Tab-separated table of C-alpha atoms in Angstrom:
chain	number	residue	atom	x	y	z
A	223	UNK	CA	-46.213	-156.684	85.932
A	224	UNK	CA	-47.885	-158.585	83.117
A	225	UNK	CA	-47.023	-162.289	82.980
A	226	UNK	CA	-46.019	-163.601	79.583
A	227	UNK	CA	-45.468	-167.062	78.165
A	228	UNK	CA	-41.767	-166.727	79.016
A	229	UNK	CA	-42.560	-166.168	82.690
A	230	UNK	CA	-44.690	-169.304	82.769
A	231	UNK	CA	-41.966	-171.319	81.021
A	232	UNK	CA	-39.393	-170.163	83.556
A	233	UNK	CA	-41.732	-170.899	86.463
A	234	UNK	CA	-42.421	-174.386	85.132
A	235	UNK	CA	-38.704	-175.139	84.712
A	236	UNK	CA	-37.922	-173.907	88.232
A	237	UNK	CA	-40.702	-175.981	89.810
A	238	UNK	CA	-39.924	-179.057	87.703
A	239	UNK	CA	-36.189	-178.890	88.458
A	240	UNK	CA	-36.853	-178.466	92.185
A	241	UNK	CA	-39.196	-181.454	92.281
A	242	UNK	CA	-36.758	-183.622	90.296
A	243	UNK	CA	-33.928	-182.651	92.660
A	244	UNK	CA	-36.006	-183.530	95.718
A	245	UNK	CA	-37.149	-186.854	94.234
A	246	UNK	CA	-33.630	-187.865	93.155
A	247	UNK	CA	-31.616	-186.717	96.156
A	248	UNK	CA	-34.072	-186.413	99.048
A	249	UNK	CA	-33.839	-190.092	99.981
A	250	UNK	CA	-30.039	-190.045	100.365
A	251	UNK	CA	-28.615	-190.307	103.904
A	252	UNK	CA	-26.780	-186.988	103.443
A	253	UNK	CA	-30.138	-185.167	103.273
A	254	UNK	CA	-31.775	-187.019	106.142
A	255	UNK	CA	-33.336	-184.493	108.529
A	256	UNK	CA	-32.695	-181.562	106.156
A	257	UNK	CA	-35.297	-179.531	104.293
A	258	UNK	CA	-34.605	-181.603	101.164
A	259	UNK	CA	-35.171	-184.874	103.047
A	260	UNK	CA	-38.357	-183.550	104.654
A	261	UNK	CA	-39.606	-182.306	101.284
A	262	UNK	CA	-38.956	-185.783	99.844
A	263	UNK	CA	-41.081	-187.368	102.578
A	264	UNK	CA	-43.783	-184.747	101.959
A	265	UNK	CA	-43.851	-185.278	98.175
A	266	UNK	CA	-43.332	-189.048	98.189
A	267	UNK	CA	-45.408	-190.135	101.192
A	268	UNK	CA	-47.557	-187.528	102.966
A	269	UNK	CA	-49.149	-185.776	99.974
A	270	UNK	CA	-49.981	-189.064	98.147
A	271	UNK	CA	-51.519	-190.414	101.384
A	272	UNK	CA	-53.719	-187.315	101.739
A	273	UNK	CA	-54.733	-187.439	98.078
A	274	UNK	CA	-55.656	-191.106	98.459
A	275	UNK	CA	-57.989	-190.273	101.357
A	276	UNK	CA	-59.650	-187.486	99.351
A	277	UNK	CA	-59.915	-189.661	96.244
A	278	UNK	CA	-61.540	-192.505	98.181
A	279	UNK	CA	-64.148	-190.085	99.449
A	280	UNK	CA	-64.892	-188.618	95.992
A	281	UNK	CA	-64.294	-191.342	93.387
A	282	UNK	CA	-63.912	-194.434	95.526
A	283	UNK	CA	-60.175	-194.510	94.821
A	284	UNK	CA	-60.503	-194.847	91.039
A	285	UNK	CA	-58.441	-191.756	90.193
A	286	UNK	CA	-55.515	-192.699	92.435
A	287	UNK	CA	-55.741	-196.262	91.158
A	288	UNK	CA	-55.358	-195.110	87.560
A	289	UNK	CA	-52.572	-192.674	88.510
A	290	UNK	CA	-50.805	-195.377	90.475
A	291	UNK	CA	-50.974	-197.748	87.519
A	292	UNK	CA	-49.502	-195.087	85.241
A	293	UNK	CA	-46.770	-194.240	87.761
A	294	UNK	CA	-46.012	-197.911	88.301
A	295	UNK	CA	-45.585	-198.373	84.554
A	296	UNK	CA	-43.230	-195.393	84.285
A	297	UNK	CA	-41.172	-196.213	87.392
A	298	UNK	CA	-41.339	-199.980	87.912
A	299	UNK	CA	-41.627	-201.254	84.350
A	300	UNK	CA	-38.907	-201.156	81.713
A	301	UNK	CA	-40.123	-198.708	79.058
A	302	UNK	CA	-38.868	-195.901	76.836
A	303	UNK	CA	-41.333	-193.195	77.934
A	304	UNK	CA	-38.907	-191.091	79.997
A	305	UNK	CA	-36.082	-191.604	77.490
A	306	UNK	CA	-38.367	-190.522	74.651
A	307	UNK	CA	-39.374	-187.446	76.645
A	308	UNK	CA	-35.707	-186.533	77.173
A	309	UNK	CA	-34.746	-187.058	73.527
A	310	UNK	CA	-37.761	-185.022	72.380
A	311	UNK	CA	-36.959	-182.079	74.675
A	312	UNK	CA	-33.277	-182.083	73.686
A	313	UNK	CA	-34.018	-182.381	69.968
A	314	UNK	CA	-36.671	-179.634	69.973
A	315	UNK	CA	-34.362	-177.317	71.916
A	316	UNK	CA	-31.546	-177.914	69.424
A	317	UNK	CA	-33.856	-177.336	66.456
A	318	UNK	CA	-34.855	-173.939	67.843
A	319	UNK	CA	-31.216	-173.159	68.666
A	320	UNK	CA	-30.024	-173.824	65.106
A	321	UNK	CA	-33.066	-172.037	63.704
A	322	UNK	CA	-32.848	-168.818	65.716
A	323	UNK	CA	-29.386	-168.514	67.289
A	324	UNK	CA	-26.973	-170.250	64.907
A	325	UNK	CA	-26.873	-167.436	62.340
A	326	UNK	CA	-25.712	-164.961	64.985
A	327	UNK	CA	-22.770	-167.150	66.038
A	328	UNK	CA	-19.976	-166.225	63.637
A	329	UNK	CA	-16.920	-167.397	65.556
A	330	UNK	CA	-15.467	-170.357	63.593
A	331	UNK	CA	-14.357	-172.124	66.783
A	332	UNK	CA	-17.905	-172.136	68.127
A	333	UNK	CA	-19.256	-173.270	64.778
A	334	UNK	CA	-16.824	-176.182	64.866
A	335	UNK	CA	-17.447	-177.142	68.501
A	336	UNK	CA	-21.233	-176.913	68.593
A	337	UNK	CA	-22.045	-179.821	66.207
A	338	UNK	CA	-19.509	-182.039	67.979
A	339	UNK	CA	-20.750	-181.251	71.503
A	340	UNK	CA	-24.488	-181.526	70.791
A	341	UNK	CA	-23.898	-185.020	69.379
A	342	UNK	CA	-22.345	-186.274	72.636
A	343	UNK	CA	-25.560	-186.652	74.726
A	344	UNK	CA	-27.085	-188.848	72.015
A	345	UNK	CA	-23.885	-190.874	71.734
A	346	UNK	CA	-23.535	-191.545	75.470
A	347	UNK	CA	-27.276	-192.128	75.847
A	348	UNK	CA	-26.985	-194.907	73.269
A	349	UNK	CA	-23.973	-196.464	75.009
A	350	UNK	CA	-25.575	-196.215	78.460
A	351	UNK	CA	-28.885	-197.634	77.319
A	352	UNK	CA	-27.642	-200.535	75.210
A	353	UNK	CA	-24.471	-201.625	77.035
A	354	UNK	CA	-24.820	-204.570	79.398
A	355	UNK	CA	-24.651	-202.944	82.861
A	356	UNK	CA	-23.203	-206.117	84.352
A	357	UNK	CA	-26.002	-208.678	84.488
A	358	UNK	CA	-25.008	-211.489	86.844
A	359	UNK	CA	-25.490	-214.898	85.245
A	360	UNK	CA	-24.419	-218.444	86.045
A	361	UNK	CA	-21.637	-218.103	83.476
A	362	UNK	CA	-20.046	-214.996	85.007
A	363	UNK	CA	-20.994	-215.155	88.684
A	364	UNK	CA	-17.659	-216.768	89.640
A	365	UNK	CA	-15.757	-213.911	88.010
A	366	UNK	CA	-17.908	-211.329	89.782
A	367	UNK	CA	-17.302	-213.071	93.101
A	368	UNK	CA	-13.555	-212.805	92.479
A	369	UNK	CA	-13.689	-209.150	91.410
A	370	UNK	CA	-15.791	-207.955	94.347
A	371	UNK	CA	-14.847	-209.422	97.745
A	372	UNK	CA	-17.291	-209.360	100.637
A	373	UNK	CA	-16.608	-206.723	103.276
A	374	UNK	CA	-18.590	-208.430	106.076
A	375	UNK	CA	-20.357	-205.139	106.782
A	376	UNK	CA	-22.911	-204.375	104.080
A	377	UNK	CA	-22.153	-207.462	101.979
A	378	UNK	CA	-21.345	-210.862	103.457
A	379	UNK	CA	-20.752	-214.355	102.051
A	380	UNK	CA	-23.654	-216.020	103.820
A	381	UNK	CA	-26.220	-213.869	102.005
A	382	UNK	CA	-28.891	-216.096	100.457
A	383	UNK	CA	-28.964	-216.484	96.662
A	384	UNK	CA	-31.229	-214.187	94.678
A	385	UNK	CA	-34.758	-215.564	94.891
A	386	UNK	CA	-35.531	-214.382	91.351
A	387	UNK	CA	-32.316	-215.056	89.441
A	388	UNK	CA	-31.381	-218.153	91.507
A	389	UNK	CA	-27.698	-217.173	91.465
A	390	UNK	CA	-25.303	-216.314	94.302
A	391	UNK	CA	-25.228	-212.614	95.093
A	392	UNK	CA	-21.754	-211.127	94.570
A	393	UNK	CA	-20.728	-208.248	96.795
A	394	UNK	CA	-21.873	-204.827	95.534
A	395	UNK	CA	-24.601	-206.413	93.403
A	396	UNK	CA	-28.333	-205.855	93.687
A	397	UNK	CA	-31.403	-207.284	92.034
A	398	UNK	CA	-33.230	-204.693	89.934
A	399	UNK	CA	-36.986	-205.136	90.070
A	400	UNK	CA	-37.339	-203.150	86.833
A	401	UNK	CA	-34.743	-204.959	84.703
A	402	UNK	CA	-35.463	-208.299	86.445
A	403	UNK	CA	-31.747	-209.070	86.807
A	404	UNK	CA	-29.021	-208.912	89.422
A	405	UNK	CA	-26.539	-206.192	88.431
A	406	UNK	CA	-22.847	-206.224	89.365
A	407	UNK	CA	-21.673	-203.095	91.183
A	408	UNK	CA	-25.206	-201.798	90.987
A	409	UNK	CA	-25.529	-198.032	91.329
A	410	UNK	CA	-29.172	-197.370	90.477
A	411	UNK	CA	-31.787	-197.903	87.812
A	412	UNK	CA	-32.023	-194.830	85.606
A	413	UNK	CA	-35.301	-194.116	83.821
A	414	UNK	CA	-33.572	-191.548	81.587
A	415	UNK	CA	-31.540	-194.291	79.899
A	416	UNK	CA	-34.084	-197.090	80.507
A	417	UNK	CA	-31.331	-199.239	81.948
A	418	UNK	CA	-29.484	-199.984	85.145
A	419	UNK	CA	-26.248	-198.178	85.890
A	420	UNK	CA	-23.785	-200.898	86.808
A	421	UNK	CA	-20.239	-202.161	86.519
A	422	UNK	CA	-19.909	-202.116	82.727
A	423	UNK	CA	-21.875	-198.993	81.743
A	424	UNK	CA	-21.183	-196.663	84.665
A	425	UNK	CA	-18.456	-194.873	82.665
A	426	UNK	CA	-20.878	-194.269	79.799
A	427	UNK	CA	-23.490	-192.998	82.216
A	428	UNK	CA	-20.956	-190.499	83.594
A	429	UNK	CA	-20.247	-189.459	80.000
A	430	UNK	CA	-23.992	-188.976	79.528
A	431	UNK	CA	-24.224	-186.727	82.605
A	432	UNK	CA	-21.077	-184.753	81.709
A	433	UNK	CA	-22.126	-184.282	78.071
A	434	UNK	CA	-25.518	-182.953	79.177
A	435	UNK	CA	-23.837	-180.585	81.612
A	436	UNK	CA	-21.509	-179.314	78.868
A	437	UNK	CA	-24.424	-178.753	76.485
A	438	UNK	CA	-26.353	-176.901	79.194
A	439	UNK	CA	-23.485	-174.647	80.293
A	440	UNK	CA	-22.213	-174.017	76.777
A	441	UNK	CA	-25.739	-173.431	75.514
A	442	UNK	CA	-26.391	-170.991	78.354
A	443	UNK	CA	-23.218	-169.087	77.472
A	444	UNK	CA	-23.955	-168.996	73.728
A	445	UNK	CA	-27.573	-167.881	74.067
A	446	UNK	CA	-26.555	-165.224	76.597
A	447	UNK	CA	-23.881	-163.988	74.167
A	448	UNK	CA	-26.379	-163.775	71.310
A	449	UNK	CA	-28.853	-161.857	73.465
A	450	UNK	CA	-26.111	-159.540	74.696
A	451	UNK	CA	-25.044	-158.705	71.138
A	452	UNK	CA	-28.651	-157.930	70.190
A	453	UNK	CA	-29.047	-155.867	73.375
A	454	UNK	CA	-26.023	-153.767	72.446
A	455	UNK	CA	-27.187	-153.445	68.847
A	456	UNK	CA	-30.632	-152.137	69.837
A	457	UNK	CA	-29.761	-149.825	72.711
A	458	UNK	CA	-26.071	-148.984	72.420
A	459	UNK	CA	-25.066	-149.129	68.747
A	460	UNK	CA	-22.039	-146.997	69.567
A	461	UNK	CA	-20.482	-149.895	71.460
A	462	UNK	CA	-19.436	-150.604	75.020
A	463	UNK	CA	-17.698	-147.252	75.492
A	464	UNK	CA	-20.923	-145.354	74.804
A	465	UNK	CA	-22.917	-147.337	77.377
A	466	UNK	CA	-23.446	-146.028	80.942
A	467	UNK	CA	-22.345	-147.930	84.042
A	468	UNK	CA	-24.395	-151.039	84.834
A	469	UNK	CA	-26.158	-150.751	81.473
A	470	UNK	CA	-26.678	-154.522	81.496
A	471	UNK	CA	-28.788	-154.322	84.679
A	472	UNK	CA	-31.696	-152.432	83.110
A	473	UNK	CA	-34.498	-154.976	83.538
A	474	UNK	CA	-36.997	-153.024	81.449
A	475	UNK	CA	-34.701	-152.982	78.439
A	476	UNK	CA	-34.135	-156.748	78.706
A	477	UNK	CA	-37.870	-157.454	78.923
A	478	UNK	CA	-38.488	-155.214	75.938
A	479	UNK	CA	-35.695	-156.971	74.052
A	480	UNK	CA	-37.118	-160.422	74.776
A	481	UNK	CA	-40.524	-159.443	73.405
A	482	UNK	CA	-39.238	-157.345	70.506
A	483	UNK	CA	-38.908	-160.274	68.072
A	484	UNK	CA	-39.905	-163.920	67.922
A	485	UNK	CA	-36.332	-165.165	67.734
A	486	UNK	CA	-35.252	-163.216	70.833
A	487	UNK	CA	-38.118	-164.766	72.808
A	488	UNK	CA	-37.051	-168.224	71.655
A	489	UNK	CA	-33.381	-167.691	72.460
A	490	UNK	CA	-34.328	-166.208	75.858
A	491	UNK	CA	-36.391	-169.303	76.636
A	492	UNK	CA	-33.477	-171.554	75.683
A	493	UNK	CA	-31.164	-169.495	77.903
A	494	UNK	CA	-33.541	-169.757	80.869
A	495	UNK	CA	-34.065	-173.497	80.451
A	496	UNK	CA	-30.337	-174.232	80.144
A	497	UNK	CA	-29.429	-171.965	83.071
A	498	UNK	CA	-32.094	-173.333	85.422
A	499	UNK	CA	-31.536	-177.013	84.627
A	500	UNK	CA	-27.753	-176.681	84.802
A	501	UNK	CA	-27.584	-176.708	88.656
A	502	UNK	CA	-29.510	-179.985	88.664
A	503	UNK	CA	-26.930	-181.580	86.356
A	504	UNK	CA	-24.097	-180.146	88.472
A	505	UNK	CA	-25.618	-181.579	91.663
A	506	UNK	CA	-26.098	-184.980	90.056
A	507	UNK	CA	-22.530	-185.087	88.736
A	508	UNK	CA	-21.130	-183.838	92.060
A	509	UNK	CA	-22.987	-186.618	93.877
A	510	UNK	CA	-21.363	-189.276	91.695
A	511	UNK	CA	-17.914	-187.696	91.952
A	512	UNK	CA	-18.200	-187.801	95.749
A	513	UNK	CA	-19.379	-191.418	95.692
A	514	UNK	CA	-16.492	-192.460	93.430
A	515	UNK	CA	-14.015	-190.634	95.655
A	516	UNK	CA	-15.457	-192.467	98.681
A	517	UNK	CA	-15.448	-195.829	96.899
A	518	UNK	CA	-19.193	-196.419	96.978
A	519	UNK	CA	-22.272	-196.462	94.784
A	520	UNK	CA	-25.690	-194.878	95.220
A	521	UNK	CA	-27.019	-198.224	96.418
A	522	UNK	CA	-24.156	-198.608	98.888
A	523	UNK	CA	-24.595	-195.063	100.201
A	524	UNK	CA	-28.065	-196.064	101.377
A	525	UNK	CA	-26.649	-199.164	103.046
A	526	UNK	CA	-23.970	-197.084	104.766
A	527	UNK	CA	-26.761	-194.788	105.938
A	528	UNK	CA	-28.364	-197.780	107.649
A	529	UNK	CA	-25.003	-198.720	109.197
A	530	UNK	CA	-24.646	-195.146	110.477
A	531	UNK	CA	-28.024	-195.414	112.186
A	532	UNK	CA	-27.070	-198.742	113.795
A	533	UNK	CA	-23.740	-197.326	115.001
A	534	UNK	CA	-25.398	-194.191	116.397
A	535	UNK	CA	-27.727	-196.412	118.413
A	536	UNK	CA	-24.852	-198.535	119.737
A	537	UNK	CA	-25.977	-201.745	118.063
A	538	UNK	CA	-23.037	-202.675	115.813
A	539	UNK	CA	-20.543	-205.248	117.135
A	540	UNK	CA	-17.280	-206.652	115.820
A	541	UNK	CA	-16.715	-210.412	115.728
A	542	UNK	CA	-13.315	-212.012	115.222
A	543	UNK	CA	-11.879	-215.523	115.428
A	544	UNK	CA	-11.340	-216.539	119.041
A	545	UNK	CA	-12.213	-218.987	121.785
A	546	UNK	CA	-15.954	-219.495	122.208
A	547	UNK	CA	-15.492	-220.687	125.782
A	548	UNK	CA	-13.498	-217.574	126.621
A	549	UNK	CA	-16.300	-215.480	125.236
A	550	UNK	CA	-18.912	-217.326	127.249
A	551	UNK	CA	-16.891	-216.841	130.404
A	552	UNK	CA	-16.400	-213.138	129.724
A	553	UNK	CA	-19.999	-212.428	128.753
A	554	UNK	CA	-21.799	-214.829	131.032
A	555	UNK	CA	-23.958	-216.016	128.181
A	556	UNK	CA	-23.328	-217.841	124.964
A	557	UNK	CA	-26.931	-218.605	124.201
A	558	UNK	CA	-28.701	-218.073	120.973
A	559	UNK	CA	-32.214	-216.828	120.390
A	560	UNK	CA	-35.009	-219.288	119.736
A	561	UNK	CA	-35.263	-218.017	116.178
A	562	UNK	CA	-31.716	-219.188	115.494
A	563	UNK	CA	-30.024	-215.795	115.532
A	564	UNK	CA	-27.148	-215.303	117.951
A	565	UNK	CA	-27.922	-212.948	120.808
A	566	UNK	CA	-25.601	-209.995	121.471
A	567	UNK	CA	-22.898	-210.593	124.054
A	568	UNK	CA	-20.915	-208.168	126.172
A	569	UNK	CA	-17.508	-207.200	124.834
A	570	UNK	CA	-14.373	-209.130	125.736
A	571	UNK	CA	-11.460	-207.088	127.110
A	572	UNK	CA	-8.596	-206.742	124.575
A	573	UNK	CA	-6.306	-208.947	126.683
A	574	UNK	CA	-8.791	-211.809	126.416
A	575	UNK	CA	-8.886	-211.827	122.590
A	576	UNK	CA	-7.741	-215.130	121.154
A	577	UNK	CA	-7.179	-214.946	117.395
A	578	UNK	CA	-5.361	-217.259	115.010
A	579	UNK	CA	-2.092	-215.738	113.872
A	580	UNK	CA	-3.164	-215.088	110.272
A	581	UNK	CA	-6.816	-214.367	110.940
A	582	UNK	CA	-7.568	-210.817	109.862
A	583	UNK	CA	-11.273	-211.237	109.159
A	584	UNK	CA	-13.545	-208.893	111.063
A	585	UNK	CA	-17.298	-209.419	110.850
A	586	UNK	CA	-19.724	-206.627	111.710
A	587	UNK	CA	-23.117	-207.707	113.014
A	588	UNK	CA	-26.145	-205.600	113.895
A	589	UNK	CA	-27.657	-206.453	117.279
A	590	UNK	CA	-31.150	-205.001	117.437
A	591	UNK	CA	-33.202	-204.078	120.501
A	592	UNK	CA	-35.067	-207.402	120.395
A	593	UNK	CA	-31.664	-209.111	120.752
A	594	UNK	CA	-31.788	-210.596	117.280
A	595	UNK	CA	-29.020	-210.055	114.763
A	596	UNK	CA	-29.011	-209.379	111.062
A	597	UNK	CA	-26.973	-212.503	110.231
A	598	UNK	CA	-25.513	-215.690	111.653
A	599	UNK	CA	-22.342	-215.502	113.695
A	600	UNK	CA	-19.717	-217.427	111.666
A	601	UNK	CA	-18.334	-220.520	113.378
A	602	UNK	CA	-15.327	-219.852	115.552
A	603	UNK	CA	-15.973	-216.132	115.882
A	604	UNK	CA	-16.556	-214.240	119.107
A	605	UNK	CA	-17.602	-210.707	119.859
A	606	UNK	CA	-14.633	-208.465	120.613
A	607	UNK	CA	-15.910	-204.892	120.708
A	608	UNK	CA	-18.710	-202.454	119.991
A	609	UNK	CA	-18.176	-200.094	117.054
A	610	UNK	CA	-17.884	-196.556	118.513
A	611	UNK	CA	-18.318	-194.582	115.304
A	612	UNK	CA	-18.470	-194.969	111.533
A	613	UNK	CA	-14.915	-193.659	111.067
A	614	UNK	CA	-13.540	-196.764	112.768
A	615	UNK	CA	-14.898	-198.964	109.963
A	616	UNK	CA	-12.768	-199.456	106.858
A	617	UNK	CA	-14.532	-199.388	103.489
A	618	UNK	CA	-12.565	-201.973	101.499
A	619	UNK	CA	-14.119	-200.756	98.243
A	620	UNK	CA	-12.335	-197.437	98.637
A	621	UNK	CA	-9.034	-198.173	96.891
A	622	UNK	CA	-7.329	-195.423	98.864
A	623	UNK	CA	-6.693	-193.073	95.981
A	624	UNK	CA	-8.654	-190.866	93.632
A	625	UNK	CA	-7.209	-192.376	90.473
A	626	UNK	CA	-7.561	-195.964	91.730
A	627	UNK	CA	-11.268	-195.500	92.387
A	628	UNK	CA	-11.758	-193.859	88.998
A	629	UNK	CA	-9.735	-196.621	87.378
A	630	UNK	CA	-12.280	-199.173	88.572
A	631	UNK	CA	-15.033	-197.092	86.948
A	632	UNK	CA	-13.358	-196.506	83.581
A	633	UNK	CA	-11.491	-199.799	83.221
A	634	UNK	CA	-13.785	-202.638	84.378
A	635	UNK	CA	-12.487	-206.185	84.195
A	636	UNK	CA	-13.975	-208.419	81.546
A	637	UNK	CA	-11.992	-211.563	82.300
């Protein structure tokens, strides 16, 4: 079979979409140990390490140095390169669509919907890119601290202030090294919009993803319809009734159709691009729907992945208010490490728990193999139990209902 430009375009889209999927999703805890996670390690760590060794031997590391500088600019510096690339691809695709496919779409409903729908990605890109994602400042940090309580698991009140912004770190916030700010309810930094996705622009970002998915699916349907009508016109002018069974499965006729005219080749390319990129948009949207349903962000999913690892290795303990002396008696040791971190203690039987009547605070602390912990033990708290599994931990950011979690996304508090 002779390879044409269309075959190479399709191959490029398939490879590009696969790589983007692996880069975006391979680091998530859900893909840890899977083929996607292993491919992410291969693409992100092993292959670059091998290339660096080869480059040092050939050019003294100059090629990888230049590539690294370019990659660092694109990934770790705030710039419009990726956004410009996206806008260019979308705009060029739409120009070819209106040039070669529009005249064959005669249904007035489609002609009314198309201009409205193709405008949406631009509209939500603008809102996502230029809306404040929730930058934490000295003037609003108190409000953010009130909106997002600490859960004493992945966010706790004794976290040190941000070393760059010099502000307290509210729960669910994270400092973005690209934007150089702490972002409230930080999800991730998105190069496509050249902005962080946070508390105040997450809804617009979802609109951006959904609008792209609609354009891709609708565009795939429309281009397929146009090609189908031309297919019937060329090979079965008598209509559907005159066509044999499985007439649409004749690969040779489709290939001949694609190469019969310039416009059919263009529309076929648009169909292939939309169809192949569509699963990537579906996967990305599905990921965010799942996170919203679970009451977490992309950033928090990685933290929960770390908690899962700690729990699986039996190193997560619960601390509650109680009698320090009772704990020392039960454990045989109340010492602290020389570095100032409390050492793990054996659990106290339930009958020995001594808690103030209205004390419901439960603090979760990681006790590592070197007997150091990830945080200070709050005064007056004693170890009560070891966490058996992740299901026994309550995620307080999950509001307990689908609509409540979505309400937080679409109706953020401004005062």
